[in-house]
Amino acid sequence: MTHEATQITSPTKPSEILLHLGPQHPLQPGPFLLDLKIEGETIREAELKIGYIHKGMEKVFEDRTYLQILPLTDRICYLASNSNNDVYCRGVEELLGIEPTERAKYLRVLTNELCRLQSHLLGIGEYATDVGFLTMFIYMVREREGVVSLLEAITGSRLNHNYARFGGVANDLPPGYKEMALKTLGELKKQVKSHDEMLSSDSIYLRRTKGVGVLTAKEAGELGVAGPPLRAAGVEYDLRRMEPYLVYDDLDFKVITQTDGDVFSRVKVRLLEILESIYIIEQCLDQMPSGPYKQDVTPYITRPKPGEVYARIEDPRGEMGMYIISDGSDKPYRFRIRGPAFATAQALPPLLVGGYVADVAAIAASMDSCTSEVDR
Amino acid sequence: MIDLQIIPFAIISIIMIGSSIMVVKSKEVVHSAFHCVIAMMSAAGFYVLLSAQFVAVVQILVYVGAIGVMILFAVMLTTRNQEVE
Amino acid sequence: MGDEKIDKTIMIELSNTFKDAVSDVDVPSPNRAVARIDPGKVKEIMQFLLDNGFDHLSCVSGVDYPPDKMEVVYHVTSYSAPLVITLKASLPRDDPNIDSLCGIYWNANWYERETYELYGIKFNDCPYMKVLLLIEEMEGEWPLRKDYAGYPDLT
Amino acid sequence: MAIIEIYDLIMHYLVIIFATNDFAPWIRGVLGGLVIGAVFGGALVMVYLERKFLGDMQSRIGPNRVGGRFGVLQLIADAIKLFTKEDIIPAKADKWLFIGAPIVALTSGFLMVAVIPFDLLVIKGNEYAVAVSRMDISILYLEAVSGLAIFATFMAGWGSSSKYAVLAAFRNVAKMIGYEIPLGITVISVAVMAHSLDIVEIVEAQSSIWFIIAQPLGFVVFFIALLADVGRIPFDQTEAEEELVAGWATEYSGMRWGLAFFAEYLHAVVGSFIVTLIFLGGWNGLPIVGNLYIPGIFWVIAKTIMVMMLFIWIRAALPRYRIDQVIDIGWKVLIPLALLNLVWSTIIGLLWA
Amino acid sequence: MAEIIDNFIPVAIFIVFGLVIPLAIMFIVKQISPRSKNPIKFTTYESGSVPTGSANMMFNVEYYAYAILFVLFDVELLFLYPWVTVYVNDSVTTPGFTTGFSILAMVLFMIVVLLGLVYEWKKGVLEWVR
């Protein structure tokens, strides 16, 4: 792995050509341009060019009030909209010096984990298509529908939830939610176990994934990735355990790690995390205290004291951080989004160098980068 | 029967001679390769006319199927002048 | 993992080692620490932090304080401890430039490129200082500066 | 009983028309167009089955709008769409190769159809194969003609002048040459047991025992090599959409793409026929029907559809190999296995004889 | 003799079909499909980027080993094809002799071929070039 492979040089040998994968290519969840210098089927150099859907969110947020920003945080990454709401609300709460109610904390953990479930399910599905396994994609999307319906039952929306509020959440659980959730999740657990078995025993799948795109713990640290790609390399780095926020301290869960750091491990980590998330959700539903789900007086018009905060959270893809500087007005002075997908995307080109063109899709999808968030 | 056989013989001959000329004349290496394949296939046609069907099929199997592919490989492996963009 | 040594004492060590380069050390919460650093010494300080277990550069951001000041904010953290160190380096607004961290933290590259294209802060020795997110024609407009005129103020 | 007599009568006259006069080859050749049409229809059926059953296996619905609940007319709608789409030849493409590729692919498929027998009729003590053309070396001929399909993919890929297509063309050539050999060796293993290179005689040799039972290893090797030869999952690297967009067909659009696509399915259908004929006993029926007389053509078609379903099932169940793994499997696994099977079938063949 | 040519008459007709049917279909398409003159439509697709450089690239010369191997095996297969029809041939006065002889000959031949394959395998010719 070369750490200098940020810039692609023009082909020198006659056997080398420059291959553009992007901005409109079937391997991509969103538009980005992957320039590859290939010789035969082997990749010699790789460069990732981003910015095709740059929305200028950081600039926009400086021009919106704190409450107006809240629904916009959904749009940072549509697959992790709940986590984004949550990290934003935690940041603003810290600036305001308030705490969410106990029930709201559980509700946020619940929705966060549901969000992680649906993101991982789609991530694995997308990944499966990239090794030509369309059936697994459809299965994963089928399982995901149940999870999304669970989210919809709470938040009223299937994709952009906008659920967290400063000091609480938007609404309480609907009646009979626990039974419905346990039924769906029980079914999901069974399905995911069977898919896990299928993916771990299929010889073609193993040959496509074992030892491909290896990211060792040391390299992963140097490349600055977090989340499943790092845990797949054996580093037990999970902010839910490291810096317990909300009620993760009271919940029992394992940090899933694998040792190999290859494509297989990354997908395996996600599969096992799905099971672990289901376990967390079950505990949440059991332990959830009664009480108000939001503060008595929700601070809708917020003028935090001057100050700054760096809030971070374990997103489905890694460490999601938001750095908010307040100058005492009703709009943030500076709003910085530190997305996990940005870090993962940056680490992609060095992983590809020396591999095959055929593995590009598998490696890229196993890193589970979200273009919407990379570009912001 | 001899009278009738002259017709396919003539057609195949024309194809073969034409493609053989094109092998030499054509500017693109790939075109030469494919014309060569066509010429070898017309040879198979001659064998059929001579009632040597085994030889005809072998001609297709070996010359077209194997040697032709080897020529294609050779085409893929040679350097070509890069076009001026 | 679980390196117990990595905690707030690093801030004391840091201010002891770089007496004249580190100022305004503040520890607002158990997991956060803030300090202001001298932009000329950023490489040495980062190398020191890296050697002391802060192996993860979380984020590099720029902040614009018109009329005369700009800041580069580094968030450095560790894979084995929850402490996030926020380091701020003030730069003059008319010619902001600072040493690049690409040689110390590999992943500083994209963050620095992003800060460059949005704020016009130059990172010396950065191997590939070019626009990342914006189109190339926008280089030089520095859209995230507070006095950027190209953004319609709708509210 | 009466039905069978009428059937025999019809067959009698057909044999007089198609087999026993001076112009018979010409008549068969021209009317062979109907056979092509039928096999083309078979390809359509396969496309439909694939979409429908793949949908079922993936818990989707599949075509369900055009032509009632099961979308039987979906392919007609697709054909109309393809016919009315614009035909685009890229400016940079090598025009002759680009246009020639679907033609070569289709011709190769047609030539394979020519020798496929569907039944063997015995009329007045004479045997007549229901085939457009009957050769003594038909299996060898099939081998040779199917090899022409390599050129089609190469022409399409090279002619498109697109990087994806060129990569796909290269992959295809590298893959095909690795799988032609195990294919050939297994075909020889079958011929060893039948002592003949004529498909009709190979099928007749299976009247007592099907070759899938006599040499299961050969069947497996042949089937895998056939999958690779017709380029279906897990061997569809030439069309690996996630890295090469649509592979060699990237620049093809409209009906030109439709032709290339149908040529591919034509090869798959003909491949299913070959599997049926040389391993699954062809028109030799299963004993379960007892004394009931069922025309052999029914058996051939039924078994062919079963093989096509197997193709579809495999497509739903397996991911795709990487190109270097494909070539490794071809050279390092299938060829040794095929040679082993050849030894086995020679021994069995000797004992049998 | 004439019979063999008779078998190939349909084949020749099929070649004509193969040439005519696609051209006829494309002719129909040309009549009923729309035409456009936009030059952008006729550019090569490269996922939305402007293609750079020539697409017709050169591959590593090591791949040529596969092609040569293929030719060798193809020719080797050809010896087997006629052999299969005649190897059980006991019309000679001593029963079993001809069969035994033909089997032995083929076994020797296959051993040589197999040795070649094993040799190439060991030499690493069958390794995909990185």
Short mmCIF file of C-alpha atoms in Angstrom, two decimals, chain A residues 148 152 348:
data_model
loop_
_atom_site.label_atom_id
_atom_site.label_comp_id
_atom_site.label_asym_id
_atom_site.label_seq_id
_atom_site.Cartn_x
_atom_site.Cartn_y
_atom_site.Cartn_z
CA VAL A 148 -37.84 1.03 7.90
CA GLU A 152 -41.78 4.96 10.19
CA LEU A 348 -10.19 4.10 -0.62
#
